XYZ file of C-alpha atoms in Angstrom:
312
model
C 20.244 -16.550 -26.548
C 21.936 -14.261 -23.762
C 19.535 -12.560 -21.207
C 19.941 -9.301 -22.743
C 19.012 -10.573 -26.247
C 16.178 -11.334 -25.002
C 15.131 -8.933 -23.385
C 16.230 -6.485 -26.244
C 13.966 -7.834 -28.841
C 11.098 -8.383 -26.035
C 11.192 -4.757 -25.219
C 11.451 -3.793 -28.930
C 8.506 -5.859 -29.642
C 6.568 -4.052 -27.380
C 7.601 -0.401 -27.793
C 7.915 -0.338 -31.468
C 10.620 2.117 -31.320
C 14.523 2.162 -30.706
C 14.802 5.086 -28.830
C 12.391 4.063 -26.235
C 13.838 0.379 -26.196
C 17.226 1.481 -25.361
C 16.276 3.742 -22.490
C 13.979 1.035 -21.446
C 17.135 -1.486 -21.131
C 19.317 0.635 -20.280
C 21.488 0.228 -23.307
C 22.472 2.157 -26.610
C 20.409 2.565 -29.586
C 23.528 0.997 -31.728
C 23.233 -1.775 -29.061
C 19.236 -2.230 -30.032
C 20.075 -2.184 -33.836
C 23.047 -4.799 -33.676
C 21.511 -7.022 -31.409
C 18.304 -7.284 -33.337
C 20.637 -7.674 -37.100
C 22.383 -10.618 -34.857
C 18.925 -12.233 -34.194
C 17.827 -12.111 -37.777
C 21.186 -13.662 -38.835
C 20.499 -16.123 -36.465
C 16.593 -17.009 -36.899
C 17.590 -16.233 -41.270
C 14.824 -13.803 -41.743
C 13.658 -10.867 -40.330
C 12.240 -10.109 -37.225
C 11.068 -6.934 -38.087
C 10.017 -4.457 -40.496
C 12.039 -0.951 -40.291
C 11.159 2.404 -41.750
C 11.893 5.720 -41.094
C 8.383 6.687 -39.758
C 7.638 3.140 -37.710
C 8.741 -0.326 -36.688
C 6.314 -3.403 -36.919
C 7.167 -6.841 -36.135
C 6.714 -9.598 -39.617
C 4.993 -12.704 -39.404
C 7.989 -14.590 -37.862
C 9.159 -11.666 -35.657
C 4.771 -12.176 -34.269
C 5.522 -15.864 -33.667
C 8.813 -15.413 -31.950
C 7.696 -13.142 -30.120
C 4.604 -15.597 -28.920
C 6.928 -18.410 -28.350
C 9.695 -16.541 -26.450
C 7.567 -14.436 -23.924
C 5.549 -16.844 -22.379
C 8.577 -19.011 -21.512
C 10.668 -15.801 -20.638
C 8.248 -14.859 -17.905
C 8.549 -18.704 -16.726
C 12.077 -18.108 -16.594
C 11.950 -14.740 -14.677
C 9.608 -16.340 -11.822
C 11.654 -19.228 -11.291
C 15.119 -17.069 -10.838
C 12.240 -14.393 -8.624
C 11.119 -17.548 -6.646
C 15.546 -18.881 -6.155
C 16.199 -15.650 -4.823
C 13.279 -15.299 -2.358
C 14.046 -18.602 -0.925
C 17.828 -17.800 -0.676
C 16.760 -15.204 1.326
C 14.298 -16.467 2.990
C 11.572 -14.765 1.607
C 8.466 -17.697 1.089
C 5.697 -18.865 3.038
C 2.773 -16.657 3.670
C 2.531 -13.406 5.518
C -0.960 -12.533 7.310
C -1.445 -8.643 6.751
C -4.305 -6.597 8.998
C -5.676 -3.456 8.128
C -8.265 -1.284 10.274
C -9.716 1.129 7.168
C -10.590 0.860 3.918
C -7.898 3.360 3.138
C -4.992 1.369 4.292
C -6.437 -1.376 2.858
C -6.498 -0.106 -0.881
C -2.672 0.910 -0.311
C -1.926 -2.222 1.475
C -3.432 -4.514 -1.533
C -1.830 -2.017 -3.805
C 1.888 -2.991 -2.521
C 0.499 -6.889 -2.147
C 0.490 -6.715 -6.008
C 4.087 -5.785 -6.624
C 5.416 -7.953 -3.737
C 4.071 -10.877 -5.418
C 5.316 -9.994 -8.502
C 9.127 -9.824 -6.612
C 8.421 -12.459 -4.733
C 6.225 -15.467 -5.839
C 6.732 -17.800 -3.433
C 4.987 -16.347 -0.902
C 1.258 -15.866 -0.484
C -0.004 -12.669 0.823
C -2.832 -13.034 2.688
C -4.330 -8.710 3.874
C -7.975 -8.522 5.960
C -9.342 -6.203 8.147
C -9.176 -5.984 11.533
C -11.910 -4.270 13.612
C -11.563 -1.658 15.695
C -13.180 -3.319 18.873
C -10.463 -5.567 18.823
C -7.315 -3.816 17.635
C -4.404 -6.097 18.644
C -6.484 -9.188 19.269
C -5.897 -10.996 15.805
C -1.687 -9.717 15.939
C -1.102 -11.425 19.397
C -3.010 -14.723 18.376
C -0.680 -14.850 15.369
C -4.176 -14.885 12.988
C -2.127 -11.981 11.086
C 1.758 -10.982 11.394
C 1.986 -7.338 10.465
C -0.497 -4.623 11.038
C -1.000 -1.295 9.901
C -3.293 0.584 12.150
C -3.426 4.392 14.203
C -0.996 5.341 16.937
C -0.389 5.388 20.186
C 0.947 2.337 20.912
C 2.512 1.580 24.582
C 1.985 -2.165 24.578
C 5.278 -4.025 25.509
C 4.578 -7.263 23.775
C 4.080 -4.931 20.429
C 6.403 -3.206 18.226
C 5.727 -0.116 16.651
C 7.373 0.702 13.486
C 7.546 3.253 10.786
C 4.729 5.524 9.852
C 3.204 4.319 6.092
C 1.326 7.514 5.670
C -0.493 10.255 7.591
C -4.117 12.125 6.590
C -5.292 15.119 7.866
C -8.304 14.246 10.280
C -11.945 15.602 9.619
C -14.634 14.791 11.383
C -17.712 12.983 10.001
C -21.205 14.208 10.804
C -24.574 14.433 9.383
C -25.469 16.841 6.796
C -28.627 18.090 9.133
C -25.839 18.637 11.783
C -24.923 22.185 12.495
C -21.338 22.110 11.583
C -22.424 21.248 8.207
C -22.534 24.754 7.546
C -19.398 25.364 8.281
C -16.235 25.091 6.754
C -14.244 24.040 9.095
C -14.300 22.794 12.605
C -11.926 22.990 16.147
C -11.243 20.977 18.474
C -13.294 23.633 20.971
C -16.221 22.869 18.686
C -16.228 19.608 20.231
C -18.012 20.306 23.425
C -21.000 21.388 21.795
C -21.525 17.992 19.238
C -21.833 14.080 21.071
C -18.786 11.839 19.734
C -19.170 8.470 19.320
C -16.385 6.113 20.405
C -14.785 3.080 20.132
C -15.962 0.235 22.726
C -14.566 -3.311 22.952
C -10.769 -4.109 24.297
C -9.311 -0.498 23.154
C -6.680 0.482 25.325
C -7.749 4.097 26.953
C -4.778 5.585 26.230
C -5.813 5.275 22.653
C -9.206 6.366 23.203
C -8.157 9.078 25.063
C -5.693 10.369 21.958
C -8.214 9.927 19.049
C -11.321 11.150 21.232
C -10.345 12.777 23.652
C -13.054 14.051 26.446
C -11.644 17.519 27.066
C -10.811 20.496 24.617
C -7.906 21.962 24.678
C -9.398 24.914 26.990
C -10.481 22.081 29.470
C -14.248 22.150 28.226
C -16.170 18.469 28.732
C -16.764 16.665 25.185
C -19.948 14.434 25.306
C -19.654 11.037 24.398
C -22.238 8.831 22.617
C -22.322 5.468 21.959
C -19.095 3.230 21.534
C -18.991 1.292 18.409
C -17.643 -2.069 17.429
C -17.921 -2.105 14.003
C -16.812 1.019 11.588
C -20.058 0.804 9.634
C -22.371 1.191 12.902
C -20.202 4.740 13.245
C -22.079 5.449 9.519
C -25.344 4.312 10.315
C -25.314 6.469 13.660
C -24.067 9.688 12.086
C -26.597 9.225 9.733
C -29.439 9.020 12.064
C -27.969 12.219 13.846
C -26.359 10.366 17.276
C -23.241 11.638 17.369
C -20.232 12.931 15.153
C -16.659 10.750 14.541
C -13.245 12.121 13.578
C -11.405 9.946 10.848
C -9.064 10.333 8.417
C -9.466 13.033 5.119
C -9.198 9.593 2.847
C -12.704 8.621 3.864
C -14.810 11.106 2.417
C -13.730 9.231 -0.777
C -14.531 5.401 0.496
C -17.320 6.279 2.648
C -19.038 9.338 0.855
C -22.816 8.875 0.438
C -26.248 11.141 0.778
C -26.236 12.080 4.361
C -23.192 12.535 5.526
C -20.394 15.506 5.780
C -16.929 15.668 6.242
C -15.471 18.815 7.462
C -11.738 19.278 8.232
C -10.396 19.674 12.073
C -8.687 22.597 11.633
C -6.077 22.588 14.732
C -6.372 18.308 14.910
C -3.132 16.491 14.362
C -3.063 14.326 11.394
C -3.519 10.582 11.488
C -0.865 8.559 11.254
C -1.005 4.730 10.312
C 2.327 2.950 10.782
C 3.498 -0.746 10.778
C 3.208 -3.039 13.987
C 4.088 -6.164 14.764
C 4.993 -8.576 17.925
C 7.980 -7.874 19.425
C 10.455 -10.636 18.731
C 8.565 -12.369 15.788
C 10.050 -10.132 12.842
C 10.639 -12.764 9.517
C 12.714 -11.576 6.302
C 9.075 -11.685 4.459
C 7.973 -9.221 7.183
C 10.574 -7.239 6.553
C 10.842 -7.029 3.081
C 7.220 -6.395 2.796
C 7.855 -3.184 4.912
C 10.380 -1.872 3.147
C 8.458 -2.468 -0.181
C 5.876 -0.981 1.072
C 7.559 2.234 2.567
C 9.082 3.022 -0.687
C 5.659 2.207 -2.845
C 4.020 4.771 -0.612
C 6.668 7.057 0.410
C 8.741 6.973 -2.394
C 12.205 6.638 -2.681
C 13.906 8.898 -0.250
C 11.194 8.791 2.137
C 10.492 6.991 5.030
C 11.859 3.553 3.922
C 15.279 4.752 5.772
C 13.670 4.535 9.382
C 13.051 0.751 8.786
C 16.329 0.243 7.343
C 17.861 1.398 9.784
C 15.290 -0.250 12.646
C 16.614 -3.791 10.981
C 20.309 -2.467 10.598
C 22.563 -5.413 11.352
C 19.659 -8.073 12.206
C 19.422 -11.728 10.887
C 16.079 -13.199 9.353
């Protein structure tokens, strides 16, 4: 049988309709009805049952159907897992993450990657935020999607995956709870808690910053190592955090409040990596997951463009 043969009757099996099979392969519906005649010619009975309200497969056109699919799919993954290796896509690939947001997206793409590319495991975990670059530079994970500013010379910063509005977290006893927004002038009158561990100031300084914009002092509270003491101390009242608008819908529970930043500048979370240790899994992984998120058209062009020319 010829690839498209296959994957005629496959598709037909499924959809139960010509129409839809023949915009699913991309052929004719005259294509769909010849090919499937030329099977039953072949195979001397028929594959399936035709009327002009619906299309069922027969007993034989079932068992063909149970036979041929199985070993189809083996046939698909073996040409998927030729053409990573020709291009050097196998191995593993280490993936860090610093929210649960990022996370769900990351795993998301992790699905279809492995579906293009068997051969290589995909490995995602979170990094914490005391220790942002720490597991990158010891080569514990290879890529990394985590918040902007980055100056460090022995990292690369690539494209942006996404961006979230920022709203800061706080308790729902806290006075800004009544309100339905909040500025960044708001700020000196509420204690934000931090990040502590090795975070490079710059960063601290850009996602909490101790100054409003008017030049008013913003209290600080305690600096956190782990994202879920951040939860456990805006619960108890010690302090509000900004994060990203996703998290009122992975960390929402009785106590707490999100309430937008009004005149904050959106969080971005973009692709990093060290600086001379790009792979063709790395790559392709990026660009995969550019055009998952961003859609086609979006920002997958800045990392073509970023690898323009380069070998694996």
């Amino acid at each position: 049988m010829e690839r498209q043969e296959i994957e005629i009757f496959l598709a037909l099996a499924e959809e139960l309709h010509f129409g839809r099979t023949a915009d699913r392969v991309g052929v004719s519906q005259s294509r769909v009805s010849q090919t499937v005649a030329r099977l039953e010619r072949r195979v001397g009975a028929k594959l399936f049952e035709r009327t002009s309200r619906r299309v069922t497969l027969t007993p034989i056109g079932e068992q063909f159907r149970g036979d041929l699919a199985p070993a189809w799919r083996g046939v698909e993954e073996a040409l998927a897992k030729a053409m990573s290796a020709g291009r050097g896509i196998t191995g593993s690939l280490r993936i860090g993450f610093s929210g649960a947001f990022t996370g769900h997206l990351l795993h998301r793409v992790a699905e279809e990657f492995g579906r293009r590319h068997p051969g290589v495991d995909v490995q995602i975990r979170q990094v914490q935020i005391s220790d942002p670059y720490g597991p990158l530079r010891s080569g514990d994970v290879e890529l990394q999607v985590t918040e902007p500013p980055l100056t460090e010379t022995d990292l690369t910063l690539g494209p942006v995956l996404v961006s979230q509005p920022r709203v800061l977290l706080m308790s729902s006893s806290h006075p800004f709870a009544r309100r339905a927004s909040v500025g960044l002038e708001d700020l000196a009158e509420a204690t934000l808690l931090t990040v502590g561990g090795s975070v490079p100031s710059h960063w601290l300084d850009h996602h909490f910053p101790r100054q409003t914009p008017s030049g008013r002092p913003i209290p600080h509270g305690q600096a956190i190592t782990h994202w879920e003491d951040a939860l456990s101390l805006v619960l108890a009242g010690k302090g509000v955090t900004p994060v990203a608008a996703a998290g009122a819908h992975y960390y929402s529970r009785p106590g707490l409040v999100f309430r937008p930043l009004s005149d904050a500048p959106r969080i971005e979370y973009a692709f990093i990596w060290r600086t001379g240790h790009e792979t063709a899994r790395l790559r392709e992984f990026t660009r995969l997951a550019l055009r998952h998120v961003g859609g086609v058209g979006g920002p997958a062009h800045a990392v073509e463009s970023l690898w323009d020319g380069e070998g694996a």
